[in-house]
mmCIF file of C-alpha atoms and ligand atoms in Angstrom:
data_model
loop_
_atom_site.group_PDB
_atom_site.id
_atom_site.type_symbol
_atom_site.label_atom_id
_atom_site.label_comp_id
_atom_site.label_asym_id
_atom_site.label_seq_id
_atom_site.Cartn_x
_atom_site.Cartn_y
_atom_site.Cartn_z
ATOM 1 C CA MET A 241 -76.379 -23.301 -35.702
ATOM 2 C CA SER A 242 -76.688 -25.614 -33.237
ATOM 3 C CA LYS A 243 -75.452 -24.812 -29.573
ATOM 4 C CA VAL A 244 -72.270 -26.877 -28.737
ATOM 5 C CA ASP A 245 -71.947 -28.544 -24.946
ATOM 6 C CA PHE A 246 -69.035 -27.353 -23.749
ATOM 7 C CA ARG A 247 -69.049 -29.409 -20.777
ATOM 8 C CA SER A 248 -69.834 -32.220 -22.422
ATOM 9 C CA LEU A 249 -66.950 -32.094 -24.235
ATOM 10 C CA ALA A 250 -64.212 -32.116 -21.172
ATOM 11 C CA ASN A 251 -63.295 -35.319 -19.685
ATOM 12 C CA ASN A 252 -65.190 -36.937 -17.700
ATOM 13 C CA SER A 253 -62.344 -37.090 -14.850
ATOM 14 C CA VAL A 254 -62.557 -32.806 -14.959
ATOM 15 C CA ARG A 255 -66.430 -32.236 -15.660
ATOM 16 C CA ASN A 256 -67.709 -34.380 -12.322
ATOM 17 C CA LEU A 257 -64.730 -32.358 -10.426
ATOM 18 C CA THR A 258 -66.027 -30.467 -7.247
ATOM 19 C CA PRO A 259 -63.132 -27.666 -6.968
ATOM 20 C CA TYR A 260 -60.787 -26.682 -3.963
ATOM 21 C CA GLN A 261 -62.769 -24.035 -2.319
ATOM 22 C CA PRO A 262 -59.760 -22.318 -0.806
ATOM 23 C CA GLY A 263 -60.113 -19.493 2.438
ATOM 24 C CA LYS A 264 -62.182 -15.955 2.438
ATOM 25 C CA PRO A 265 -60.162 -13.422 1.435
ATOM 26 C CA ILE A 266 -59.903 -10.590 3.914
ATOM 27 C CA GLU A 267 -60.256 -7.826 1.586
ATOM 28 C CA GLU A 268 -63.529 -10.308 -0.433
ATOM 29 C CA LEU A 269 -65.224 -10.412 3.100
ATOM 30 C CA GLU A 270 -64.029 -6.665 3.818
ATOM 31 C CA ARG A 271 -66.174 -5.730 0.467
ATOM 32 C CA GLU A 272 -69.048 -8.105 0.944
ATOM 33 C CA LEU A 273 -70.124 -6.346 4.243
ATOM 34 C CA GLY A 274 -68.078 -3.188 4.331
ATOM 35 C CA ILE A 275 -66.116 -3.637 7.479
ATOM 36 C CA THR A 276 -62.359 -3.058 7.989
ATOM 37 C CA SER A 277 -59.380 -4.881 10.221
ATOM 38 C CA SER A 278 -60.913 -8.132 9.904
ATOM 39 C CA ILE A 279 -58.622 -11.334 10.413
ATOM 40 C CA LYS A 280 -57.719 -14.171 8.839
ATOM 41 C CA LEU A 281 -57.510 -17.451 9.994
ATOM 42 C CA ALA A 282 -58.568 -20.146 7.306
ATOM 43 C CA SER A 283 -55.936 -20.714 5.339
ATOM 44 C CA ASN A 284 -52.684 -21.750 7.370
ATOM 45 C CA GLU A 285 -50.687 -18.913 6.671
ATOM 46 C CA ASN A 286 -47.751 -17.090 8.643
ATOM 47 C CA PRO A 287 -49.222 -14.586 10.825
ATOM 48 C CA LEU A 288 -45.891 -12.467 11.001
ATOM 49 C CA GLY A 289 -46.182 -12.440 7.203
ATOM 50 C CA PRO A 290 -42.375 -12.921 5.645
ATOM 51 C CA SER A 291 -39.209 -11.598 6.610
ATOM 52 C CA PRO A 292 -38.005 -8.119 6.428
ATOM 53 C CA LYS A 293 -35.272 -9.497 4.932
ATOM 54 C CA VAL A 294 -37.015 -11.598 1.805
ATOM 55 C CA ILE A 295 -38.788 -8.341 1.238
ATOM 56 C CA GLN A 296 -35.456 -6.331 0.693
ATOM 57 C CA ALA A 297 -34.312 -9.509 -1.545
ATOM 58 C CA ALA A 298 -37.692 -9.451 -4.011
ATOM 59 C CA THR A 299 -37.985 -6.098 -4.497
ATOM 60 C CA GLN A 300 -34.313 -5.912 -5.411
ATOM 61 C CA ALA A 301 -35.247 -8.995 -7.997
ATOM 62 C CA LEU A 302 -38.176 -6.916 -9.543
ATOM 63 C CA GLN A 303 -35.679 -4.865 -10.939
ATOM 64 C CA LYS A 304 -34.834 -8.048 -13.328
ATOM 65 C CA ALA A 305 -38.408 -8.694 -13.438
ATOM 66 C CA HIS A 306 -37.777 -8.333 -17.911
ATOM 67 C CA PHE A 307 -35.872 -11.159 -18.241
ATOM 68 C CA TYR A 308 -37.397 -14.994 -17.861
ATOM 69 C CA PRO A 309 -36.429 -16.605 -15.375
ATOM 70 C CA ASP A 310 -33.581 -19.827 -15.010
ATOM 71 C CA GLY A 311 -35.763 -22.072 -15.425
ATOM 72 C CA GLY A 312 -32.953 -24.497 -13.349
ATOM 73 C CA CYS A 313 -33.209 -22.753 -10.589
ATOM 74 C CA TYR A 314 -29.266 -22.770 -9.584
ATOM 75 C CA GLU A 315 -29.529 -20.751 -7.029
ATOM 76 C CA LEU A 316 -32.240 -22.028 -5.174
ATOM 77 C CA LYS A 317 -31.475 -25.836 -5.391
ATOM 78 C CA GLN A 318 -27.939 -25.126 -4.274
ATOM 79 C CA ALA A 319 -29.196 -22.710 -1.498
ATOM 80 C CA LEU A 320 -31.946 -25.788 -0.509
ATOM 81 C CA SER A 321 -29.013 -28.938 -1.090
ATOM 82 C CA ARG A 322 -26.595 -27.441 1.435
ATOM 83 C CA PHE A 323 -29.557 -26.621 3.359
ATOM 84 C CA LEU A 324 -31.065 -29.773 3.375
ATOM 85 C CA SER A 325 -28.122 -31.953 3.095
ATOM 86 C CA VAL A 326 -29.352 -33.726 -0.546
ATOM 87 C CA LEU A 327 -27.763 -33.577 -4.274
ATOM 88 C CA PRO A 328 -29.354 -30.595 -5.600
ATOM 89 C CA GLU A 329 -30.607 -33.443 -8.146
ATOM 90 C CA GLN A 330 -32.386 -34.893 -5.879
ATOM 91 C CA ILE A 331 -34.692 -31.544 -5.876
ATOM 92 C CA THR A 332 -37.404 -30.447 -7.922
ATOM 93 C CA VAL A 333 -39.553 -27.067 -7.119
ATOM 94 C CA GLY A 334 -42.632 -26.125 -8.055
ATOM 95 C CA ASN A 335 -45.055 -22.914 -8.736
ATOM 96 C CA GLY A 336 -46.348 -24.129 -4.713
ATOM 97 C CA SER A 337 -45.785 -27.768 -3.439
ATOM 98 C CA GLU A 338 -49.575 -28.328 -4.618
ATOM 99 C CA ASN A 339 -47.291 -28.100 -8.520
ATOM 100 C CA VAL A 340 -44.776 -30.555 -7.314
ATOM 101 C CA LEU A 341 -47.447 -33.084 -5.768
ATOM 102 C CA GLU A 342 -49.322 -32.547 -9.837
ATOM 103 C CA LEU A 343 -45.572 -33.427 -11.688
ATOM 104 C CA ILE A 344 -46.108 -36.606 -9.600
ATOM 105 C CA VAL A 345 -49.516 -37.539 -10.693
ATOM 106 C CA LYS A 346 -48.445 -36.480 -13.917
ATOM 107 C CA ALA A 347 -45.458 -38.516 -14.324
ATOM 108 C CA TYR A 348 -46.350 -41.626 -12.053
ATOM 109 C CA LEU A 349 -50.233 -42.774 -12.275
ATOM 110 C CA HIS A 350 -52.157 -44.323 -15.005
ATOM 111 C CA LYS A 351 -55.612 -44.182 -16.046
ATOM 112 C CA ASP A 352 -55.518 -47.430 -14.817
ATOM 113 C CA ASP A 353 -54.130 -47.106 -11.829
ATOM 114 C CA THR A 354 -54.769 -46.567 -7.944
ATOM 115 C CA ALA A 355 -53.761 -44.304 -5.144
ATOM 116 C CA VAL A 356 -53.925 -44.636 -1.676
ATOM 117 C CA ILE A 357 -54.952 -41.741 1.013
ATOM 118 C CA SER A 358 -55.806 -42.072 4.401
ATOM 119 C CA GLN A 359 -59.993 -39.770 4.597
ATOM 120 C CA PHE A 360 -59.658 -36.615 5.726
ATOM 121 C CA ALA A 361 -56.168 -36.378 3.793
ATOM 122 C CA PHE A 362 -55.788 -32.521 1.944
ATOM 123 C CA LEU A 363 -58.143 -32.434 -0.534
ATOM 124 C CA THR A 364 -56.059 -30.901 -3.216
ATOM 125 C CA ILE A 365 -54.659 -34.730 -3.301
ATOM 126 C CA PRO A 366 -57.665 -36.399 -4.292
ATOM 127 C CA ILE A 367 -58.884 -33.215 -6.834
ATOM 128 C CA LEU A 368 -55.760 -33.922 -8.576
ATOM 129 C CA ILE A 369 -55.928 -37.659 -8.498
ATOM 130 C CA GLN A 370 -58.838 -37.617 -9.902
ATOM 131 C CA SER A 371 -58.468 -34.863 -12.764
ATOM 132 C CA TYR A 372 -55.770 -37.429 -14.546
ATOM 133 C CA GLY A 373 -58.922 -39.580 -14.113
ATOM 134 C CA THR A 374 -56.868 -41.804 -11.847
ATOM 135 C CA ARG A 375 -58.913 -43.963 -8.602
ATOM 136 C CA ALA A 376 -57.974 -42.632 -5.139
ATOM 137 C CA LYS A 377 -58.644 -45.211 -2.796
ATOM 138 C CA VAL A 378 -59.239 -43.115 0.694
ATOM 139 C CA VAL A 379 -58.340 -45.494 3.721
ATOM 140 C CA PRO A 380 -60.860 -44.386 6.959
ATOM 141 C CA ALA A 381 -59.379 -42.277 9.837
ATOM 142 C CA ARG A 382 -58.586 -43.592 12.591
ATOM 143 C CA GLU A 383 -58.942 -41.495 15.485
ATOM 144 C CA TRP A 384 -58.990 -38.292 12.661
ATOM 145 C CA GLY A 385 -55.562 -39.462 12.029
ATOM 146 C CA HIS A 386 -54.124 -42.226 9.006
ATOM 147 C CA ASP A 387 -54.153 -45.735 10.098
ATOM 148 C CA ILE A 388 -51.422 -47.139 8.958
ATOM 149 C CA PRO A 389 -51.251 -50.418 8.769
ATOM 150 C CA SER A 390 -54.936 -50.343 6.609
ATOM 151 C CA MET A 391 -53.463 -48.121 4.449
ATOM 152 C CA ILE A 392 -50.822 -50.989 3.568
ATOM 153 C CA GLN A 393 -53.621 -53.519 3.696
ATOM 154 C CA SER A 394 -55.246 -51.114 0.931
ATOM 155 C CA ILE A 395 -52.198 -51.531 -0.883
ATOM 156 C CA ASP A 396 -53.212 -53.316 -4.318
ATOM 157 C CA GLU A 397 -51.788 -54.899 -7.769
ATOM 158 C CA LYS A 398 -52.249 -51.449 -9.420
ATOM 159 C CA THR A 399 -51.273 -49.105 -6.889
ATOM 160 C CA ARG A 400 -48.028 -47.002 -8.209
ATOM 161 C CA VAL A 401 -48.406 -44.209 -5.376
ATOM 162 C CA LEU A 402 -49.173 -44.121 -1.615
ATOM 163 C CA PHE A 403 -49.836 -40.344 0.346
ATOM 164 C CA LEU A 404 -49.514 -39.027 3.780
ATOM 165 C CA VAL A 405 -49.869 -36.102 4.396
ATOM 166 C CA ASN A 406 -47.637 -36.103 8.084
ATOM 167 C CA PRO A 407 -49.254 -33.623 9.838
ATOM 168 C CA ASN A 408 -52.137 -33.482 8.010
ATOM 169 C CA ASN A 409 -54.315 -30.813 6.688
ATOM 170 C CA PRO A 410 -57.105 -30.180 8.313
ATOM 171 C CA THR A 411 -56.643 -32.502 10.698
ATOM 172 C CA GLY A 412 -53.140 -31.156 12.301
ATOM 173 C CA THR A 413 -52.334 -35.688 13.330
ATOM 174 C CA TYR A 414 -49.328 -37.250 12.022
ATOM 175 C CA THR A 415 -47.655 -40.182 11.754
ATOM 176 C CA ASN A 416 -44.760 -40.920 13.573
ATOM 177 C CA LYS A 417 -41.333 -42.357 13.301
ATOM 178 C CA MET A 418 -42.203 -45.796 13.928
ATOM 179 C CA ASP A 419 -45.652 -46.276 11.831
ATOM 180 C CA PHE A 420 -43.321 -44.543 9.613
ATOM 181 C CA ILE A 421 -40.840 -47.169 9.009
ATOM 182 C CA ARG A 422 -43.753 -49.641 9.094
ATOM 183 C CA LEU A 423 -44.796 -47.712 6.160
ATOM 184 C CA MET A 424 -42.214 -48.244 3.879
ATOM 185 C CA GLU A 425 -40.959 -51.580 5.276
ATOM 186 C CA SER A 426 -44.184 -52.924 4.091
ATOM 187 C CA VAL A 427 -44.822 -50.880 0.694
ATOM 188 C CA PRO A 428 -43.589 -52.673 -2.752
ATOM 189 C CA PRO A 429 -40.856 -51.389 -3.647
ATOM 190 C CA HIS A 430 -42.437 -49.622 -6.971
ATOM 191 C CA VAL A 431 -44.722 -48.043 -5.072
ATOM 192 C CA LEU A 432 -43.955 -44.368 -5.023
ATOM 193 C CA VAL A 433 -44.307 -43.056 -1.274
ATOM 194 C CA VAL A 434 -45.021 -39.594 -0.634
ATOM 195 C CA VAL A 435 -45.095 -38.012 2.335
ATOM 196 C CA ASP A 436 -46.574 -34.233 2.509
ATOM 197 C CA GLU A 437 -45.130 -32.304 4.831
ATOM 198 C CA ALA A 438 -46.045 -28.608 4.347
ATOM 199 C CA TYR A 439 -45.387 -28.053 8.505
ATOM 200 C CA SER A 440 -42.486 -29.761 9.512
ATOM 201 C CA GLU A 441 -40.185 -26.873 9.532
ATOM 202 C CA TYR A 442 -43.176 -25.897 13.217
ATOM 203 C CA ILE A 443 -42.515 -29.426 14.279
ATOM 204 C CA THR A 444 -40.241 -30.071 17.749
ATOM 205 C CA ASN A 445 -42.027 -33.740 18.228
ATOM 206 C CA PRO A 446 -39.109 -35.797 19.008
ATOM 207 C CA ASP A 447 -41.146 -39.040 17.070
ATOM 208 C CA TYR A 448 -42.269 -36.915 13.888
ATOM 209 C CA PRO A 449 -39.752 -38.886 11.631
ATOM 210 C CA ASN A 450 -36.331 -36.725 9.945
ATOM 211 C CA THR A 451 -37.597 -38.380 7.103
ATOM 212 C CA LEU A 452 -34.903 -36.843 4.987
ATOM 213 C CA GLU A 453 -32.803 -39.123 6.566
ATOM 214 C CA PHE A 454 -34.107 -42.508 5.604
ATOM 215 C CA LEU A 455 -33.559 -41.472 1.425
ATOM 216 C CA PRO A 456 -31.002 -42.939 0.625
ATOM 217 C CA ARG A 457 -32.843 -46.208 2.399
ATOM 218 C CA TYR A 458 -35.344 -45.825 0.117
ATOM 219 C CA PRO A 459 -35.359 -44.502 -3.220
ATOM 220 C CA ASN A 460 -39.517 -44.820 -3.561
ATOM 221 C CA LEU A 461 -39.575 -41.807 -0.949
ATOM 222 C CA VAL A 462 -40.377 -38.690 -2.182
ATOM 223 C CA ILE A 463 -41.314 -35.727 0.358
ATOM 224 C CA THR A 464 -42.767 -32.305 0.054
ATOM 225 C CA ARG A 465 -42.016 -29.004 1.526
ATOM 226 C CA THR A 466 -43.059 -25.478 1.022
ATOM 227 C CA PHE A 467 -42.519 -21.566 1.080
ATOM 228 C CA SER A 468 -46.089 -20.842 1.747
ATOM 229 C CA LYS A 469 -45.962 -22.008 5.180
ATOM 230 C CA VAL A 470 -43.740 -20.710 7.971
ATOM 231 C CA TYR A 471 -41.018 -19.507 5.584
ATOM 232 C CA GLY A 472 -44.560 -16.766 4.952
ATOM 233 C CA LEU A 473 -44.604 -16.731 1.781
ATOM 234 C CA ALA A 474 -47.939 -17.895 0.111
ATOM 235 C CA ALA A 475 -48.570 -15.849 -2.181
ATOM 236 C CA LEU A 476 -45.075 -16.130 -4.284
ATOM 237 C CA ARG A 477 -45.953 -19.608 -4.571
ATOM 238 C CA LEU A 478 -42.669 -21.805 -3.960
ATOM 239 C CA GLY A 479 -42.725 -25.451 -2.954
ATOM 240 C CA TYR A 480 -40.737 -28.758 -3.915
ATOM 241 C CA SER A 481 -39.502 -32.045 -3.400
ATOM 242 C CA ILE A 482 -36.476 -34.214 -2.245
ATOM 243 C CA SER A 483 -36.098 -37.182 -3.716
ATOM 244 C CA SER A 484 -33.595 -40.290 -5.243
ATOM 245 C CA VAL A 485 -32.479 -38.558 -8.522
ATOM 246 C CA GLU A 486 -34.064 -41.070 -10.346
ATOM 247 C CA ILE A 487 -36.887 -39.694 -9.680
ATOM 248 C CA ALA A 488 -36.462 -35.593 -9.372
ATOM 249 C CA ASP A 489 -34.819 -36.230 -13.041
ATOM 250 C CA ILE A 490 -38.575 -37.726 -13.996
ATOM 251 C CA LEU A 491 -40.518 -34.937 -12.379
ATOM 252 C CA ASN A 492 -38.466 -32.463 -13.724
ATOM 253 C CA ARG A 493 -39.069 -33.340 -17.480
ATOM 254 C CA THR A 494 -43.705 -33.556 -16.623
ATOM 255 C CA ARG A 495 -42.104 -30.126 -14.693
ATOM 256 C CA LEU A 496 -43.305 -27.098 -16.890
ATOM 257 C CA PRO A 497 -39.612 -24.697 -17.413
ATOM 258 C CA PHE A 498 -40.419 -21.523 -15.768
ATOM 259 C CA ASN A 499 -42.873 -22.908 -13.301
ATOM 260 C CA VAL A 500 -40.933 -20.422 -10.462
ATOM 261 C CA ASN A 501 -40.626 -17.432 -11.236
ATOM 262 C CA THR A 502 -37.365 -14.950 -10.209
ATOM 263 C CA ILE A 503 -38.931 -13.362 -7.429
ATOM 264 C CA ALA A 504 -40.020 -16.278 -5.695
ATOM 265 C CA ALA A 505 -36.509 -17.602 -5.901
ATOM 266 C CA LYS A 506 -34.415 -15.148 -4.928
ATOM 267 C CA ALA A 507 -37.184 -14.714 -1.827
ATOM 268 C CA ALA A 508 -36.982 -17.972 -0.671
ATOM 269 C CA CYS A 509 -32.657 -18.116 -0.586
ATOM 270 C CA ALA A 510 -33.296 -14.928 1.278
ATOM 271 C CA ALA A 511 -36.246 -16.317 3.457
ATOM 272 C CA LEU A 512 -34.025 -19.748 3.995
ATOM 273 C CA ASP A 513 -31.225 -17.430 5.346
ATOM 274 C CA ASP A 514 -33.338 -15.813 8.296
ATOM 275 C CA GLN A 515 -33.731 -18.925 10.490
ATOM 276 C CA SER A 516 -34.174 -16.941 13.051
ATOM 277 C CA HIS A 517 -38.386 -15.680 11.224
ATOM 278 C CA VAL A 518 -38.809 -19.552 11.279
ATOM 279 C CA GLN A 519 -37.374 -19.863 14.867
ATOM 280 C CA ASN A 520 -39.199 -17.194 15.785
ATOM 281 C CA SER A 521 -42.594 -18.357 14.040
ATOM 282 C CA VAL A 522 -42.044 -21.800 15.678
ATOM 283 C CA GLU A 523 -42.221 -20.101 19.248
ATOM 284 C CA ILE A 524 -45.060 -17.225 17.979
ATOM 285 C CA ASN A 525 -47.148 -21.094 16.739
ATOM 286 C CA GLN A 526 -46.268 -22.533 20.365
ATOM 287 C CA GLN A 527 -47.221 -20.081 22.716
ATOM 288 C CA GLY A 528 -50.638 -19.754 20.514
ATOM 289 C CA MET A 529 -50.876 -23.225 20.243
ATOM 290 C CA GLN A 530 -51.365 -23.681 24.288
ATOM 291 C CA GLN A 531 -53.261 -19.676 24.082
ATOM 292 C CA LEU A 532 -55.937 -21.736 22.048
ATOM 293 C CA GLU A 533 -55.921 -24.880 23.619
ATOM 294 C CA GLU A 534 -56.742 -23.479 27.011
ATOM 295 C CA GLY A 535 -59.428 -20.486 25.854
ATOM 296 C CA LEU A 536 -61.070 -23.591 24.182
ATOM 297 C CA ARG A 537 -61.469 -25.578 27.238
ATOM 298 C CA GLN A 538 -62.659 -22.879 29.074
ATOM 299 C CA LEU A 539 -65.604 -22.727 26.387
ATOM 300 C CA ASN A 540 -66.399 -26.566 26.908
ATOM 301 C CA LEU A 541 -65.137 -26.620 23.173
ATOM 302 C CA LYS A 542 -63.359 -30.387 22.054
ATOM 303 C CA TYR A 543 -61.042 -29.970 19.677
ATOM 304 C CA ILE A 544 -58.462 -32.855 17.529
ATOM 305 C CA PRO A 545 -54.801 -32.747 19.548
ATOM 306 C CA SER A 546 -52.147 -30.753 16.359
ATOM 307 C CA ILE A 547 -49.295 -30.384 16.160
ATOM 308 C CA GLY A 548 -48.978 -28.302 13.211
ATOM 309 C CA ASN A 549 -50.530 -24.221 12.936
ATOM 310 C CA PHE A 550 -53.914 -24.820 12.567
ATOM 311 C CA ILE A 551 -56.851 -26.410 15.283
ATOM 312 C CA THR A 552 -59.701 -28.092 14.309
ATOM 313 C CA VAL A 553 -62.686 -27.970 16.548
ATOM 314 C CA ASP A 554 -65.871 -29.139 17.317
ATOM 315 C CA VAL A 555 -68.397 -27.037 17.096
ATOM 316 C CA SER A 556 -71.473 -28.437 16.599
ATOM 317 C CA ASN A 557 -72.075 -27.022 12.376
ATOM 318 C CA GLY A 558 -69.467 -25.521 11.597
ATOM 319 C CA MET A 559 -70.823 -23.589 8.742
ATOM 320 C CA SER A 560 -73.378 -21.508 11.089
ATOM 321 C CA VAL A 561 -70.615 -20.843 12.747
ATOM 322 C CA TYR A 562 -68.006 -20.173 10.104
ATOM 323 C CA GLN A 563 -70.817 -17.768 8.961
ATOM 324 C CA LYS A 564 -71.336 -16.098 12.128
ATOM 325 C CA LEU A 565 -67.764 -15.328 12.538
ATOM 326 C CA LEU A 566 -67.267 -13.941 9.422
ATOM 327 C CA LEU A 567 -69.777 -10.676 10.708
ATOM 328 C CA GLU A 568 -67.338 -10.645 13.382
ATOM 329 C CA GLY A 569 -64.684 -10.089 11.190
ATOM 330 C CA VAL A 570 -63.248 -13.581 11.917
ATOM 331 C CA ILE A 571 -61.875 -15.685 8.905
ATOM 332 C CA VAL A 572 -62.544 -19.618 9.560
ATOM 333 C CA ARG A 573 -62.279 -22.583 7.493
ATOM 334 C CA PRO A 574 -65.410 -24.624 7.984
ATOM 335 C CA LEU A 575 -65.012 -27.817 6.344
ATOM 336 C CA LYS A 576 -68.048 -29.574 4.967
ATOM 337 C CA ALA A 577 -66.166 -30.025 2.330
ATOM 338 C CA TYR A 578 -64.181 -33.148 4.274
ATOM 339 C CA ASP A 579 -67.383 -34.076 5.139
ATOM 340 C CA MET A 580 -66.111 -33.014 9.229
ATOM 341 C CA PRO A 581 -69.752 -31.040 9.200
ATOM 342 C CA ARG A 582 -69.553 -30.120 12.983
ATOM 343 C CA HIS A 583 -65.933 -29.269 12.995
ATOM 344 C CA ILE A 584 -64.180 -25.617 11.725
ATOM 345 C CA ARG A 585 -60.265 -24.553 11.392
ATOM 346 C CA VAL A 586 -58.889 -22.093 13.058
ATOM 347 C CA THR A 587 -54.645 -20.971 12.282
ATOM 348 C CA ILE A 588 -53.084 -19.910 15.192
ATOM 349 C CA GLY A 589 -52.294 -16.129 15.507
ATOM 350 C CA THR A 590 -50.946 -13.548 17.170
ATOM 351 C CA ARG A 591 -51.672 -13.184 20.417
ATOM 352 C CA GLN A 592 -54.584 -10.447 19.951
ATOM 353 C CA GLN A 593 -55.579 -12.109 16.654
ATOM 354 C CA ASN A 594 -56.081 -15.384 18.875
ATOM 355 C CA ASP A 595 -57.176 -13.824 21.809
ATOM 356 C CA ARG A 596 -60.221 -12.425 18.848
ATOM 357 C CA PHE A 597 -60.590 -15.372 18.059
ATOM 358 C CA LEU A 598 -62.020 -16.308 21.036
ATOM 359 C CA LYS A 599 -64.142 -13.889 21.858
ATOM 360 C CA ALA A 600 -65.657 -14.193 18.932
ATOM 361 C CA VAL A 601 -66.739 -17.677 18.931
ATOM 362 C CA ASN A 602 -67.284 -17.444 22.488
ATOM 363 C CA LYS A 603 -70.370 -14.750 21.763
ATOM 364 C CA VAL A 604 -71.405 -16.078 18.669
ATOM 365 C CA LEU A 605 -71.875 -19.930 20.419
ATOM 366 C CA HIS A 606 -73.786 -18.050 22.976
ATOM 367 C CA ALA A 607 -75.760 -15.801 21.147
ATOM 368 C CA ARG A 608 -77.147 -19.468 19.464
ATOM 369 C CA ASP A 609 -80.169 -19.750 21.566
ATOM 370 C CA ASN A 610 -81.103 -15.723 20.338
ATOM 371 C CA THR A 611 -80.491 -15.979 16.641
ATOM 372 C CA VAL A 612 -83.045 -19.161 16.684
ATOM 373 C CA THR A 613 -86.147 -17.568 17.292
ATOM 374 C CA ALA A 614 -84.919 -14.022 15.209
HETATM 375 C C1 LIG B 779 -50.582 -26.043 2.514
HETATM 376 C C2 LIG B 779 -50.740 -27.045 2.259
HETATM 377 C C3 LIG B 779 -49.516 -27.439 0.883
HETATM 378 C C4 LIG B 779 -49.195 -25.919 0.508
HETATM 379 O O1 LIG B 779 -49.465 -26.093 -0.821
HETATM 380 P P1 LIG B 779 -48.311 -24.517 -1.257
HETATM 381 O O2 LIG B 779 -48.874 -25.506 -2.285
HETATM 382 O O3 LIG B 779 -46.808 -24.930 -1.283
HETATM 383 O O4 LIG B 779 -48.926 -23.382 -0.862
HETATM 384 C C5 LIG B 779 -49.748 -28.678 0.754
HETATM 385 N N1 LIG B 779 -49.645 -29.690 1.463
HETATM 386 C C6 LIG B 779 -50.701 -28.968 2.825
HETATM 387 C C7 LIG B 779 -50.700 -30.795 3.356
HETATM 388 C C8 LIG B 779 -51.056 -28.221 2.733
HETATM 389 O O5 LIG B 779 -51.724 -28.397 4.025
#
């Protein structure tokens, strides 16, 4: 019997994918090195963890684990609707916001269409676009950020979706309100503008656009948000989009009925209810950002100014510094996959974690001269 080549049977677009590389799990590092008490500053998770109220709600929800979830996510949509002042019918829930991004790609991008994204944009998005066989038009970044005029320019007759990651991961750069309005005014009305706002709850800059208030004016606007970052629920996988009722209706048709589980939905309701935990997380992040910026300046390391819960630092050789930091029990993110080989991305941690990172990076960089000959 001849051997079947299942690789060649796969869709072209899927066969050529480079999979997304997530941050290294703590358990994996400790298993590999036989060490303990390492820290992970690699996936922009909330260092405070979830609110105690969330843990209580999720634990209680486990008692009903034998029932299928409410596919319509009634309670969570009601809670989000009140919290955001939008209609429940404008909301689409997903297994993480990446799932919602996938619903958008699946529903609105055909094979011959193009989607416009920025260079250095969150890699999940171009991977999704490619996996559905659509072409991404990647617009060169300007000072690491989205170049809005060029993105507008690059829209062609085949463009159906434009992705704006705001702030962008991994660069921490953002599109201000003026540029956002300029974009919305210039984009043809049939082109969807999808704004990925995974970090919006962290942001206090007055010129960061409050996109929600623009929804009535721009029916082609879709906003995605997540419970993975400031709410500290990354493991539970829950994200959502807010859009016109019409677009939400389409996205909800492409959604699998149980893409959000009961534990996550209950936890998210409790998380929304505990805004003091959010507030506390935002403050810790602002203090930590200041601490890291000061520390990096003292080490003479250049960084890209960031408004998120992470900062991207030029360490000359990102992969080598990443590997040496692992030996110190500090997990950060190398950015080779983003074509940023000089940089590492560091999540803002607690004061102690930030301190440990700064000491470790100092040690690793100064040990460099010794290890060359070793
Ligand atoms: C972390 C992140 C997400 C969140 O993904 P989830 O699937 O909701 O965990 C989405 N977009 C960006 C830019 C991110 O950094």
